[in-house]
Amino acid sequence: MDYKKKVNLAVVIINCICAVVWNINLFVDLAYGYTNSVSFVLHIICAIVWDICAVVWILRYLKSKKNNE
């Protein structure tokens, strides 16, 4: 059974917004000098994960849109 869910544009937009907000958070930490190194590393990891998720969702949306046409 080849059942694939349709990718929703709202999910793509929300993931992209979250990725941008988390990257801004990371740059603010860099600009103001974050003192807690463990938390700073976690912020870097979260920013990378959000960026990867946003790219994956964009690619899924574009592939879904291309297959529906």
GROMACS .gro file of C-alpha atoms in nm:
model
   69
    1MET     CA    1   0.000   0.000   0.000
    2ASP     CA    2   0.162   0.322  -0.117
    3TYR     CA    3  -0.011   0.583   0.100
    4LYS     CA    4   0.156   0.924   0.122
    5LYS     CA    5   0.018   1.221   0.309
    6LYS     CA    6  -0.009   1.552   0.132
    7VAL     CA    7   0.243   1.806   0.260
    8ASN     CA    8   0.072   2.108   0.407
    9LEU     CA    9   0.211   2.453   0.323
   10ALA     CA   10   0.134   2.578   0.675
   11VAL     CA   11   0.369   2.316   0.824
   12VAL     CA   12   0.644   2.424   0.586
   13ILE     CA   13   0.599   2.790   0.676
   14ILE     CA   14   0.591   2.720   1.051
   15ASN     CA   15   0.910   2.512   1.033
   16CYS     CA   16   1.087   2.783   0.834
   17ILE     CA   17   0.978   3.052   1.081
   18CYS     CA   18   1.100   2.842   1.374
   19ALA     CA   19   1.434   2.785   1.203
   20VAL     CA   20   1.480   3.157   1.140
   21VAL     CA   21   1.379   3.251   1.496
   22TRP     CA   22   1.618   2.996   1.645
   23ASN     CA   23   1.902   3.120   1.422
   24ILE     CA   24   1.832   3.475   1.541
   25ASN     CA   25   1.842   3.345   1.899
   26LEU     CA   26   2.182   3.188   1.830
   27PHE     CA   27   2.320   3.507   1.674
   28VAL     CA   28   2.198   3.709   1.975
   29ASP     CA   29   2.380   3.465   2.202
   30LEU     CA   30   2.694   3.515   1.993
   31ALA     CA   31   2.661   3.894   1.989
   32TYR     CA   32   2.607   3.936   2.364
   33GLY     CA   33   2.851   3.668   2.476
   34TYR     CA   34   2.677   3.367   2.621
   35THR     CA   35   2.850   3.240   2.938
   36ASN     CA   36   2.697   2.893   2.979
   37SER     CA   37   2.887   2.673   2.733
   38VAL     CA   38   2.658   2.367   2.762
   39SER     CA   39   2.350   2.572   2.684
   40PHE     CA   40   2.530   2.747   2.399
   41VAL     CA   41   2.623   2.412   2.242
   42LEU     CA   42   2.261   2.302   2.273
   43HIS     CA   43   2.151   2.624   2.100
   44ILE     CA   44   2.390   2.548   1.814
   45ILE     CA   45   2.261   2.190   1.784
   46CYS     CA   46   1.900   2.308   1.788
   47ALA     CA   47   1.970   2.568   1.520
   48ILE     CA   48   2.128   2.304   1.296
   49VAL     CA   49   1.838   2.064   1.352
   50TRP     CA   50   1.576   2.332   1.278
   51ASP     CA   51   1.761   2.428   0.959
   52ILE     CA   52   1.773   2.067   0.842
   53CYS     CA   53   1.404   2.017   0.922
   54ALA     CA   54   1.310   2.332   0.733
   55VAL     CA   55   1.504   2.222   0.425
   56VAL     CA   56   1.353   1.872   0.439
   57TRP     CA   57   1.000   2.011   0.465
   58ILE     CA   58   1.060   2.251   0.176
   59LEU     CA   59   1.190   1.967  -0.041
   60ARG     CA   60   0.894   1.745   0.056
   61TYR     CA   61   0.652   2.025  -0.030
   62LEU     CA   62   0.813   2.090  -0.367
   63LYS     CA   63   0.816   1.718  -0.448
   64SER     CA   64   0.453   1.683  -0.341
   65LYS     CA   65   0.354   1.984  -0.550
   66LYS     CA   66   0.542   1.848  -0.851
   67ASN     CA   67   0.376   1.504  -0.820
   68ASN     CA   68   0.027   1.656  -0.796
   69GLU     CA   69   0.064   1.849  -1.122
   0.00000   0.00000   0.00000
